[in-house]
PDB file of C-alpha atoms in Angstrom:
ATOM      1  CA  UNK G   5     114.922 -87.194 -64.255  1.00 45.00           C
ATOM      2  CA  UNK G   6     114.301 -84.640 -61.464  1.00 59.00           C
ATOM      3  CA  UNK G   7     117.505 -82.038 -61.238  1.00 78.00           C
ATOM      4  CA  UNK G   8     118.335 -83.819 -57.563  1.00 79.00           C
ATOM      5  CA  UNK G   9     119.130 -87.183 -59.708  1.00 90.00           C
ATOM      6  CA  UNK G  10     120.756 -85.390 -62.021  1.00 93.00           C
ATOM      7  CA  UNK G  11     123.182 -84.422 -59.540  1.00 89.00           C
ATOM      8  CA  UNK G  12     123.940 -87.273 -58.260  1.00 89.00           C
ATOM      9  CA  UNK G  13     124.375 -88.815 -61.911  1.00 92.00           C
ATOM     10  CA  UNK G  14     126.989 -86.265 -62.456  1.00 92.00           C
ATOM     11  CA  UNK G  15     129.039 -86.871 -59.212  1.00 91.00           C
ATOM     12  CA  UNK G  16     128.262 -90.769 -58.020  1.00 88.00           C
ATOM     13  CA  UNK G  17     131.424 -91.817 -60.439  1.00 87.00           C
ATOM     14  CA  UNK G  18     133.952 -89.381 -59.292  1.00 87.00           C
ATOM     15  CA  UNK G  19     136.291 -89.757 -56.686  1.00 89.00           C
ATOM     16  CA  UNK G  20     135.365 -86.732 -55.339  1.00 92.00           C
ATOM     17  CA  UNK G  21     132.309 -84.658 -54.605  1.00 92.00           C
ATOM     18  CA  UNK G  22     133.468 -81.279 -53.752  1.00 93.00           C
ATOM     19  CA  UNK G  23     137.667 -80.033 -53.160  1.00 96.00           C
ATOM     20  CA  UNK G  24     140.365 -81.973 -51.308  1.00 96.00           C
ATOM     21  CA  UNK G  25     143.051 -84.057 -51.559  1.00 97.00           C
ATOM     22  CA  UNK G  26     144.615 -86.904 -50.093  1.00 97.00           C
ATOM     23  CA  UNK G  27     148.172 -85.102 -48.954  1.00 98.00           C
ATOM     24  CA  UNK G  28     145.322 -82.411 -47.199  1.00 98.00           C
ATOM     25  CA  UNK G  29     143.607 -85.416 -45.595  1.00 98.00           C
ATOM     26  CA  UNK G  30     147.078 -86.476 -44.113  1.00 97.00           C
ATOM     27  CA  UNK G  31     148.208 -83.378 -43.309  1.00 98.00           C
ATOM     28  CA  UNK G  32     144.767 -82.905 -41.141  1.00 97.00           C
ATOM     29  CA  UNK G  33     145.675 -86.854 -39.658  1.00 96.00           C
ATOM     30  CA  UNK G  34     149.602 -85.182 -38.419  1.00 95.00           C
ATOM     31  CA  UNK G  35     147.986 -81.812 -37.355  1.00 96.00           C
ATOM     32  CA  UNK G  36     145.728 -84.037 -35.030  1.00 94.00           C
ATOM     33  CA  UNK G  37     148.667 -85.521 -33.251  1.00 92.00           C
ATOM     34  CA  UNK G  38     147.203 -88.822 -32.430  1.00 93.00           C
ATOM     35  CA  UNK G  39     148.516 -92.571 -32.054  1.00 93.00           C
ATOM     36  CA  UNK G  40     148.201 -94.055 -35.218  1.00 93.00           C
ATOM     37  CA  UNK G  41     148.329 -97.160 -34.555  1.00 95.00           C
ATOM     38  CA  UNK G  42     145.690 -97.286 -31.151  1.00 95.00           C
ATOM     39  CA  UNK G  43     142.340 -98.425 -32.039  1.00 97.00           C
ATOM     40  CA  UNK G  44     139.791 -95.403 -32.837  1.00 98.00           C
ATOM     41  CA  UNK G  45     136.110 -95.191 -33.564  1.00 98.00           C
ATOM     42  CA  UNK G  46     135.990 -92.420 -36.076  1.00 98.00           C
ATOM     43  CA  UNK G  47     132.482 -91.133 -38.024  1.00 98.00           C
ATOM     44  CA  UNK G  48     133.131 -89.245 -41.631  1.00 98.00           C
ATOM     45  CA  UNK G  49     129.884 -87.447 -41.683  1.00 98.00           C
ATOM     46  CA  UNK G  50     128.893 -86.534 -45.199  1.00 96.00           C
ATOM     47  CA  UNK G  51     131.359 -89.134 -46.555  1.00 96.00           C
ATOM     48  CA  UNK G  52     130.544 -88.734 -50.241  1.00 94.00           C
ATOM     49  CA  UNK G  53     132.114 -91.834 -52.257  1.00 95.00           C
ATOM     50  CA  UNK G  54     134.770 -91.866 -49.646  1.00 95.00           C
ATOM     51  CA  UNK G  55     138.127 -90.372 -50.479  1.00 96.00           C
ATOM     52  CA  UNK G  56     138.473 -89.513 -47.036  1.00 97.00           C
ATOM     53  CA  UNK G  57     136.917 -92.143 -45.567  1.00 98.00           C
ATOM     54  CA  UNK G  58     139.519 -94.567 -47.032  1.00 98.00           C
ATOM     55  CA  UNK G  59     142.346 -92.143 -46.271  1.00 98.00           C
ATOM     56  CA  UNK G  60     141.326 -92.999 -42.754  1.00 98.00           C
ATOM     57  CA  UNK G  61     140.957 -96.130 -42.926  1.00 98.00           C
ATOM     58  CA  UNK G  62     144.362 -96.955 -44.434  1.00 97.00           C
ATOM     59  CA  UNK G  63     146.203 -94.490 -42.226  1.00 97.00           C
ATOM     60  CA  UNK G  64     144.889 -95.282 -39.008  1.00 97.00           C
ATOM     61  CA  UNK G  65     143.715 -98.652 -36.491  1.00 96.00           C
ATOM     62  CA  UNK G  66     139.890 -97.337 -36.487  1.00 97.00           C
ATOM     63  CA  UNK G  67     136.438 -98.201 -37.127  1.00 98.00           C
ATOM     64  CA  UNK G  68     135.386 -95.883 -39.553  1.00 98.00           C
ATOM     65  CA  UNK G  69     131.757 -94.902 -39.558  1.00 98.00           C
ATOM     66  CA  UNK G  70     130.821 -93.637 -43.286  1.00 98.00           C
ATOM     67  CA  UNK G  71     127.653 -91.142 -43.234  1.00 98.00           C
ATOM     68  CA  UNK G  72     125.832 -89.974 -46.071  1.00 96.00           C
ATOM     69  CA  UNK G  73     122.339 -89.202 -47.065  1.00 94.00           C
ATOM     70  CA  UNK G  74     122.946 -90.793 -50.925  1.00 94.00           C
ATOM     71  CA  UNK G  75     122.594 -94.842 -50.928  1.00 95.00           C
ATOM     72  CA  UNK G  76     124.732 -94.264 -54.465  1.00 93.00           C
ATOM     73  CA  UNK G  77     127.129 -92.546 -52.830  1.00 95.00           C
ATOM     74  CA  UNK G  78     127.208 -95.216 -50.145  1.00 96.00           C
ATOM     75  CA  UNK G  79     127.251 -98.381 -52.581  1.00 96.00           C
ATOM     76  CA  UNK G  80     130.130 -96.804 -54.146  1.00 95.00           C
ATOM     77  CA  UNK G  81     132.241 -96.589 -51.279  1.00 97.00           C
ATOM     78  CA  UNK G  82     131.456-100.054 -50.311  1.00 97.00           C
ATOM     79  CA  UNK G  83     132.685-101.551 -53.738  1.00 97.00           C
ATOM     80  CA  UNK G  84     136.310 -99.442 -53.155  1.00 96.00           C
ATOM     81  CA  UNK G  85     136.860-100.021 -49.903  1.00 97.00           C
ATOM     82  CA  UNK G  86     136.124-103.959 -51.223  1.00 97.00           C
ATOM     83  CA  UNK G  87     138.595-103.081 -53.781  1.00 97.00           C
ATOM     84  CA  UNK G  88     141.092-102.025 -51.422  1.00 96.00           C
ATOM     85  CA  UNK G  89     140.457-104.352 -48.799  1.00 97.00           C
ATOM     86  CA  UNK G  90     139.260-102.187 -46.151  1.00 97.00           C
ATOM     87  CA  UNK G  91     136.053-103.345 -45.345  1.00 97.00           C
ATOM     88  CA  UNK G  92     136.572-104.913 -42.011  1.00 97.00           C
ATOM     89  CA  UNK G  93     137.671-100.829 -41.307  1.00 98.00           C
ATOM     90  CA  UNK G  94     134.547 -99.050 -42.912  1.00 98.00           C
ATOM     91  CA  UNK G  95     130.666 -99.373 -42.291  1.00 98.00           C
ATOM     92  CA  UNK G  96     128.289 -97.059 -43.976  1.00 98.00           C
ATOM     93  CA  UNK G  97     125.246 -95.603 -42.705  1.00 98.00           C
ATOM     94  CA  UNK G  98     122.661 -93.925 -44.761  1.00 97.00           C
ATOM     95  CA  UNK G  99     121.202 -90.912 -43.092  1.00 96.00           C
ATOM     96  CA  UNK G 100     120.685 -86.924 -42.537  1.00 94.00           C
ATOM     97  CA  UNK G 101     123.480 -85.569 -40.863  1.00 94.00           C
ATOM     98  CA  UNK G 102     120.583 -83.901 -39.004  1.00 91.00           C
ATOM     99  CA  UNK G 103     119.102 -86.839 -37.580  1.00 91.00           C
ATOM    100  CA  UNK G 104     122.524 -89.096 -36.503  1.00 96.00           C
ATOM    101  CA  UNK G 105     121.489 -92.385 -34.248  1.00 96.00           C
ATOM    102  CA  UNK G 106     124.479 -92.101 -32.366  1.00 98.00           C
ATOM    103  CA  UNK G 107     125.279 -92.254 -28.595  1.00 97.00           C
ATOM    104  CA  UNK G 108     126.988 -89.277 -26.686  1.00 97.00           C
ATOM    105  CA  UNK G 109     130.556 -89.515 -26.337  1.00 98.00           C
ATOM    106  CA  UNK G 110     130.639 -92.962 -29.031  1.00 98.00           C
ATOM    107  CA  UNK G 111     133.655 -91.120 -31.458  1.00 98.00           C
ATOM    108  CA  UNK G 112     137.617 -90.254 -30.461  1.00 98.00           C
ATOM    109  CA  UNK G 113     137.365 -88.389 -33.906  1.00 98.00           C
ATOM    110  CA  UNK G 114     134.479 -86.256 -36.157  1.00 98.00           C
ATOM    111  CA  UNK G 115     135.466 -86.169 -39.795  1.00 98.00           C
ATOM    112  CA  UNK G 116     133.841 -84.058 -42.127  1.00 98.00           C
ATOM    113  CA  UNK G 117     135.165 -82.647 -45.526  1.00 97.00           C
ATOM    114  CA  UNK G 118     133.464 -80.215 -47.760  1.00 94.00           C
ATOM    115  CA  UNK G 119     129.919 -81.409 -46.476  1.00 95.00           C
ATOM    116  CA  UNK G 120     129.069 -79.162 -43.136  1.00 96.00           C
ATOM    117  CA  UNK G 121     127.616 -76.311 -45.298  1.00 94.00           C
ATOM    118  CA  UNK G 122     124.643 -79.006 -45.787  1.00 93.00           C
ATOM    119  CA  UNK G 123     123.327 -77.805 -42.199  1.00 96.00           C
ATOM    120  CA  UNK G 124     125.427 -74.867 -41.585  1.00 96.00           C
ATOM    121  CA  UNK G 125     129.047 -74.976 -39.736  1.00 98.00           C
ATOM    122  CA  UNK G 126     127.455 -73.419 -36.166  1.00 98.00           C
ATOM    123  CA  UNK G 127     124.726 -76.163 -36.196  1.00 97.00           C
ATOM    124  CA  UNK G 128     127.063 -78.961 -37.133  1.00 97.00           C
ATOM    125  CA  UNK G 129     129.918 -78.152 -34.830  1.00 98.00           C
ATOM    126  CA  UNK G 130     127.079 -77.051 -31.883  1.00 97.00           C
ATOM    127  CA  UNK G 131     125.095 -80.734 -33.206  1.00 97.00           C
ATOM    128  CA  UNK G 132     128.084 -83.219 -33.128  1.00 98.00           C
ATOM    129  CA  UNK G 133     129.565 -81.858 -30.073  1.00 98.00           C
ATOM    130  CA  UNK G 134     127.863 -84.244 -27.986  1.00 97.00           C
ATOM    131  CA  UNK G 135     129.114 -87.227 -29.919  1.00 98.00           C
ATOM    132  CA  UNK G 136     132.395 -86.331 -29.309  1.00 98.00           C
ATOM    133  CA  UNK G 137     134.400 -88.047 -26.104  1.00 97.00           C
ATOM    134  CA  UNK G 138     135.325 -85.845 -23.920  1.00 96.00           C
ATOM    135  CA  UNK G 139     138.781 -84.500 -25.310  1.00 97.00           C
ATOM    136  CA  UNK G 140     137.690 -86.067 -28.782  1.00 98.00           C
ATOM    137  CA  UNK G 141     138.527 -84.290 -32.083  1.00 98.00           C
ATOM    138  CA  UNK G 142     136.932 -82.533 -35.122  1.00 98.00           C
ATOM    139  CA  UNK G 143     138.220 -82.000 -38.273  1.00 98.00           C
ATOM    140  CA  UNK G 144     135.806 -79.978 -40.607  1.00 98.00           C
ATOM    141  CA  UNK G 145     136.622 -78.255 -43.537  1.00 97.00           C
ATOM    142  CA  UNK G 146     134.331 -75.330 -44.679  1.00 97.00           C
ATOM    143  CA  UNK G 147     134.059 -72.661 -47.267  1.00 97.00           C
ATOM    144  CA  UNK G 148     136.391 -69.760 -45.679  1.00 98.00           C
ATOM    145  CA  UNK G 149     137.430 -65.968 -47.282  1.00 98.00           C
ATOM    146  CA  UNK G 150     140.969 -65.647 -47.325  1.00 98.00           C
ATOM    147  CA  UNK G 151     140.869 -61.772 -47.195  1.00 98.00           C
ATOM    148  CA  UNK G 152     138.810 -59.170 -45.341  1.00 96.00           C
ATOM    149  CA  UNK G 153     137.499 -57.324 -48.126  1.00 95.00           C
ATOM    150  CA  UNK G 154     136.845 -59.066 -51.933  1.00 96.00           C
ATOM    151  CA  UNK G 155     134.835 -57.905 -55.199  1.00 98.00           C
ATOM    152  CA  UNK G 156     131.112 -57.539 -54.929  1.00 97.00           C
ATOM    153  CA  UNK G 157     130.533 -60.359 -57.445  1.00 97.00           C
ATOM    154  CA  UNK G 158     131.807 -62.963 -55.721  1.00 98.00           C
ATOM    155  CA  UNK G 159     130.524 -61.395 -52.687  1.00 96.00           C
ATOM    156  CA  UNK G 160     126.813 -61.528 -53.576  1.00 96.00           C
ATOM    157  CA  UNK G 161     127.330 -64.964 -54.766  1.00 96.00           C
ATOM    158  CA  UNK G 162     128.589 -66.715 -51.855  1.00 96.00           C
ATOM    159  CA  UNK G 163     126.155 -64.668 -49.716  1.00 94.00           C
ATOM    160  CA  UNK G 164     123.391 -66.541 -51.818  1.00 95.00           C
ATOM    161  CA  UNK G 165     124.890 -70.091 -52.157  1.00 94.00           C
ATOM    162  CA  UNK G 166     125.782 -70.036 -48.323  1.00 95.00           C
ATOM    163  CA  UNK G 167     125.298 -66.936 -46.261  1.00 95.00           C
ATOM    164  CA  UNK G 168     127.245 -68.646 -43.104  1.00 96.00           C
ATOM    165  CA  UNK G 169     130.371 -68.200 -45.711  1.00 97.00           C
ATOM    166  CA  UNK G 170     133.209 -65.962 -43.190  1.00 98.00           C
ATOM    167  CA  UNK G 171     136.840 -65.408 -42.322  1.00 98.00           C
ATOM    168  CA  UNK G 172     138.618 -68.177 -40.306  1.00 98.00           C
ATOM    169  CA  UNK G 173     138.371 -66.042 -36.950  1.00 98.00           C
ATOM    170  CA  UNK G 174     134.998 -66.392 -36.875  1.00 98.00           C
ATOM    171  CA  UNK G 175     134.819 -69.582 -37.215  1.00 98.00           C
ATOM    172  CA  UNK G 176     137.530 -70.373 -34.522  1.00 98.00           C
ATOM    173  CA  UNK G 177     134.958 -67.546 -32.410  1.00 98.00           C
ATOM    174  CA  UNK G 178     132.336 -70.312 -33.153  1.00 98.00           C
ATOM    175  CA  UNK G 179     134.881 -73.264 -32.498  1.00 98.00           C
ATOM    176  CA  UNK G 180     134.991 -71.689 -29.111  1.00 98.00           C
ATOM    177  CA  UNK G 181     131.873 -70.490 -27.869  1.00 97.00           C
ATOM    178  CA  UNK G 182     130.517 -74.327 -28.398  1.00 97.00           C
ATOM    179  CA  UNK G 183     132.957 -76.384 -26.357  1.00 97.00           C
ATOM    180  CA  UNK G 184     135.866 -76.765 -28.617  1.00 98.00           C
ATOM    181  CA  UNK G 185     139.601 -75.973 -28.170  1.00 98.00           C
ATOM    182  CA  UNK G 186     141.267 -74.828 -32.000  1.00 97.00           C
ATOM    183  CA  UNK G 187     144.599 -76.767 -32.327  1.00 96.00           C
ATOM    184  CA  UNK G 188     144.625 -76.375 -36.096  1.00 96.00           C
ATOM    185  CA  UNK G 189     143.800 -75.147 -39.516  1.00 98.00           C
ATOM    186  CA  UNK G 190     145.149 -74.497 -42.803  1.00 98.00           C
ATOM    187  CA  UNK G 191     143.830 -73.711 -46.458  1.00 98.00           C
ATOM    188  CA  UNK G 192     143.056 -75.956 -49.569  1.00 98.00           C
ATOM    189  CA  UNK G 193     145.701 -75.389 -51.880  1.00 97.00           C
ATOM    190  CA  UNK G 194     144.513 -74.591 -55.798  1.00 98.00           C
ATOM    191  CA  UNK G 195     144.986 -77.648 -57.190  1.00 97.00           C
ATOM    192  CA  UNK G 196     142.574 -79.083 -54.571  1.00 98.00           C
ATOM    193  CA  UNK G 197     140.058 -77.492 -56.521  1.00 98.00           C
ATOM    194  CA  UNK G 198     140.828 -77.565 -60.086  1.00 97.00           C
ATOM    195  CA  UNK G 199     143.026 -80.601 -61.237  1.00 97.00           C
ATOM    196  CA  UNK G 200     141.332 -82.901 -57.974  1.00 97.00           C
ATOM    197  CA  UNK G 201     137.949 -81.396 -58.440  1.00 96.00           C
ATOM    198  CA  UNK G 202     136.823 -79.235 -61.785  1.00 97.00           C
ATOM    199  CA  UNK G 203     138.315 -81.077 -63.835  1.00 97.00           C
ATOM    200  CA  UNK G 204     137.400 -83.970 -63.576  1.00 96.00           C
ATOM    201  CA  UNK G 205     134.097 -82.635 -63.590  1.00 96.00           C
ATOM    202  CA  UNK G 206     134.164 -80.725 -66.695  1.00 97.00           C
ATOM    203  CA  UNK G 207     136.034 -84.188 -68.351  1.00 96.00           C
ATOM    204  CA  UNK G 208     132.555 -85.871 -67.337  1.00 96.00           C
ATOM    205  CA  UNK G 209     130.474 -83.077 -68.867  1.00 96.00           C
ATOM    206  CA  UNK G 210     129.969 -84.213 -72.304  1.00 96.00           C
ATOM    207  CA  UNK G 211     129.279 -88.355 -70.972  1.00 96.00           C
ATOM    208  CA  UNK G 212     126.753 -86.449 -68.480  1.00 94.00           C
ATOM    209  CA  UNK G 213     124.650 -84.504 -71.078  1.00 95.00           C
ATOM    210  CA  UNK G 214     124.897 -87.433 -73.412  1.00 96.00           C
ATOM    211  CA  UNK G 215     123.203 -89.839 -70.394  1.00 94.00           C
ATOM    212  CA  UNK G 216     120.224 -87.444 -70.120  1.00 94.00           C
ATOM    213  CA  UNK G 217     119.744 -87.082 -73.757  1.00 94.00           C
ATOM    214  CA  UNK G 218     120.873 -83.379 -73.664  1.00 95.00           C
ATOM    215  CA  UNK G 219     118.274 -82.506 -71.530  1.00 94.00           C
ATOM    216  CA  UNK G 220     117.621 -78.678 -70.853  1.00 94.00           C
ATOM    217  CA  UNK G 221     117.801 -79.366 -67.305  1.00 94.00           C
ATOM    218  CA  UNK G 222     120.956 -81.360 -67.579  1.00 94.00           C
ATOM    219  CA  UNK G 223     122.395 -78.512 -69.560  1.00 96.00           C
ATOM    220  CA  UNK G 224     121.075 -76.406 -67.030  1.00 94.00           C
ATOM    221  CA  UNK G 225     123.135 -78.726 -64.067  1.00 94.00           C
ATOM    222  CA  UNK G 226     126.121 -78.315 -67.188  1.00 96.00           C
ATOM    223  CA  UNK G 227     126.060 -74.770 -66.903  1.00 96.00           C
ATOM    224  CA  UNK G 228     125.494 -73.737 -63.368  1.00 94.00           C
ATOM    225  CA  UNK G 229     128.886 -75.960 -62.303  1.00 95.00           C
ATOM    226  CA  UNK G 230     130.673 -73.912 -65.412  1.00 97.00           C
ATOM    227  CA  UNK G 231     129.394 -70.859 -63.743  1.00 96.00           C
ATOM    228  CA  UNK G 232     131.358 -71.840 -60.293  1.00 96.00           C
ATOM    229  CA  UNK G 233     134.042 -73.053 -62.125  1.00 97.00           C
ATOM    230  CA  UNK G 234     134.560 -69.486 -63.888  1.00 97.00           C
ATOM    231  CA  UNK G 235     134.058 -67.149 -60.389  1.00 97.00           C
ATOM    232  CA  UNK G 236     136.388 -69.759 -58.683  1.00 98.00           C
ATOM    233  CA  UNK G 237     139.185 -69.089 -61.204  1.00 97.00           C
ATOM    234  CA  UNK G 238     138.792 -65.474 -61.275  1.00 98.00           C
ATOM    235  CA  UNK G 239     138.555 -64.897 -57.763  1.00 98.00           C
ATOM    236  CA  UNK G 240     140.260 -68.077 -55.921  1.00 98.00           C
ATOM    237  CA  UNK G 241     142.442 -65.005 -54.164  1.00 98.00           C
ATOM    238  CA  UNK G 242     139.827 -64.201 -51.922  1.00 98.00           C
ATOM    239  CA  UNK G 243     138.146 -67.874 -50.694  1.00 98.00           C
ATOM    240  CA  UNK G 244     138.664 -71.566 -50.158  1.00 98.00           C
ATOM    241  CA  UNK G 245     138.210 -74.294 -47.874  1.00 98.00           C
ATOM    242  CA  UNK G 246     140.005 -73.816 -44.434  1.00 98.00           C
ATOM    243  CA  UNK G 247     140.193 -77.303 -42.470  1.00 98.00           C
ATOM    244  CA  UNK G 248     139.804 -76.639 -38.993  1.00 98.00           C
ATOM    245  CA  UNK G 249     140.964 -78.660 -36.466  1.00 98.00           C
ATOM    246  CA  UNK G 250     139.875 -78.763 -32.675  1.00 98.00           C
ATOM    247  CA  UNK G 251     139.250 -80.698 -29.560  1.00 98.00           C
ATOM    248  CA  UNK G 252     136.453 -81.142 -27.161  1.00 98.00           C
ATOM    249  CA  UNK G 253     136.806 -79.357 -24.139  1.00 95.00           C
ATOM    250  CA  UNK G 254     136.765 -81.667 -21.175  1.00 78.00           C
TER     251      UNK G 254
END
């Protein structure tokens, strides 16, 4: 099994694919100060399994457009939001987040947690812009340093594993310069990482390796997620995800 299936193996059963929570989704629903109840057409770009996505759909009167590039991550979120009867709410779409087949100003709301980095937070924010209705929002969350200055380690490895990593004010700076107006933003607590996220994870480890008949690239999948696991808990001072919140400029 190539490493990408392995991958997915290891994260198509979890509720979650990267950090967040449900309070964080709601508190990003308040921050946006919107009717909940008037009908919205929303698209969750790089939905995942759809913990968000169903978030959405039970909070709000919206057609929810799922988006993901993983048909197993897609089926998945079909059979819960069967489960929780929010079909007639949610319709998924397999595809890149590059390539979208949607019309300019279609969406009152762009959602997308913990999946921008897959094209980069400038091209994503600069990309969906034009999907956006003209005073339509974006939520995005994306990997953020809390502090101006951190150790080298953990430097050198986010600058690796995604070089567009930065400090909020650049990315409101970015926010800006591409037709956006900031209205909100706040960080991932810890627990949005470890107890909703790691975890988990680690919990599925031994199942995983078992699958894939302890294969060395399995263990190889086994150990590189340790490895993040470690640097996040020694250095979770200095990073997280920020969720930024902004509107379209008119």
């Amino acid at each position: 099994m190539a490493d990408y299936q392995l991958l997915i193996d290891l994260h198509k059963n979890a509720e979650r694919q990267g950090p967040g929570g449900n309070p964080e989704t709601k508190l990003a629903l308040d921050l946006l100060g919107i009717d909940k109840t008037a009908p919205l057409k929303i698209a969750d770009i790089g939905c995942g399994t759809g913990a968000s996505t169903l978030v959405l759909a039970e909070q709000l009167n919206a057609q929810i457009t799922a988006v993901d590039f993983l048909p197993d991550f897609l089926e998945v979120l079909e059979t819960r939001a069967k489960q929780k009867e929010l079909s007639e709410k949610v319709s998924t779409l397999c595809c890149s987040m590059e390539n979208l087949p949607f019309n300019d100003a279609e969406f009152d709301v762009i959602w997308s947690e913990g999946a921008i980095y897959n094209i980069g937070f400038e091209k994503g924010i600069k990309d969906w812009h034009r999907y956006l209705k003209p005073g339509g929002l974006l939520v995005v969350s994306e990997i953020t340093w809390l502090t101006n200055f951190r150790p080298i380690e953990i430097q050198k490895y986010w600058e690796v594993e995604y070089p567009e990593i930065d400090l909020a004010s650049a990315k409101f700076a970015l926010l800006e310069e591409h037709g956006y107006s900031p209205i909100g933003y706040f960080v991932l607590p810890e627990r949005c990482w470890l107890e909703n996220y790691y975890q988990p994870m680690q919990a599925r480890f031994q199942d995983f390796l078992k699958r894939n008949n302890h294969s060395e690239n399995a263990h190889s999948i086994v150990a590189m997620e340790t490895h993040e696991i470690e640097l996040y808990e020694q250095y979770k001072a200095y990073y997280s995800y920020g969720v930024y919140i902004a509107r379209k400029l008119n």
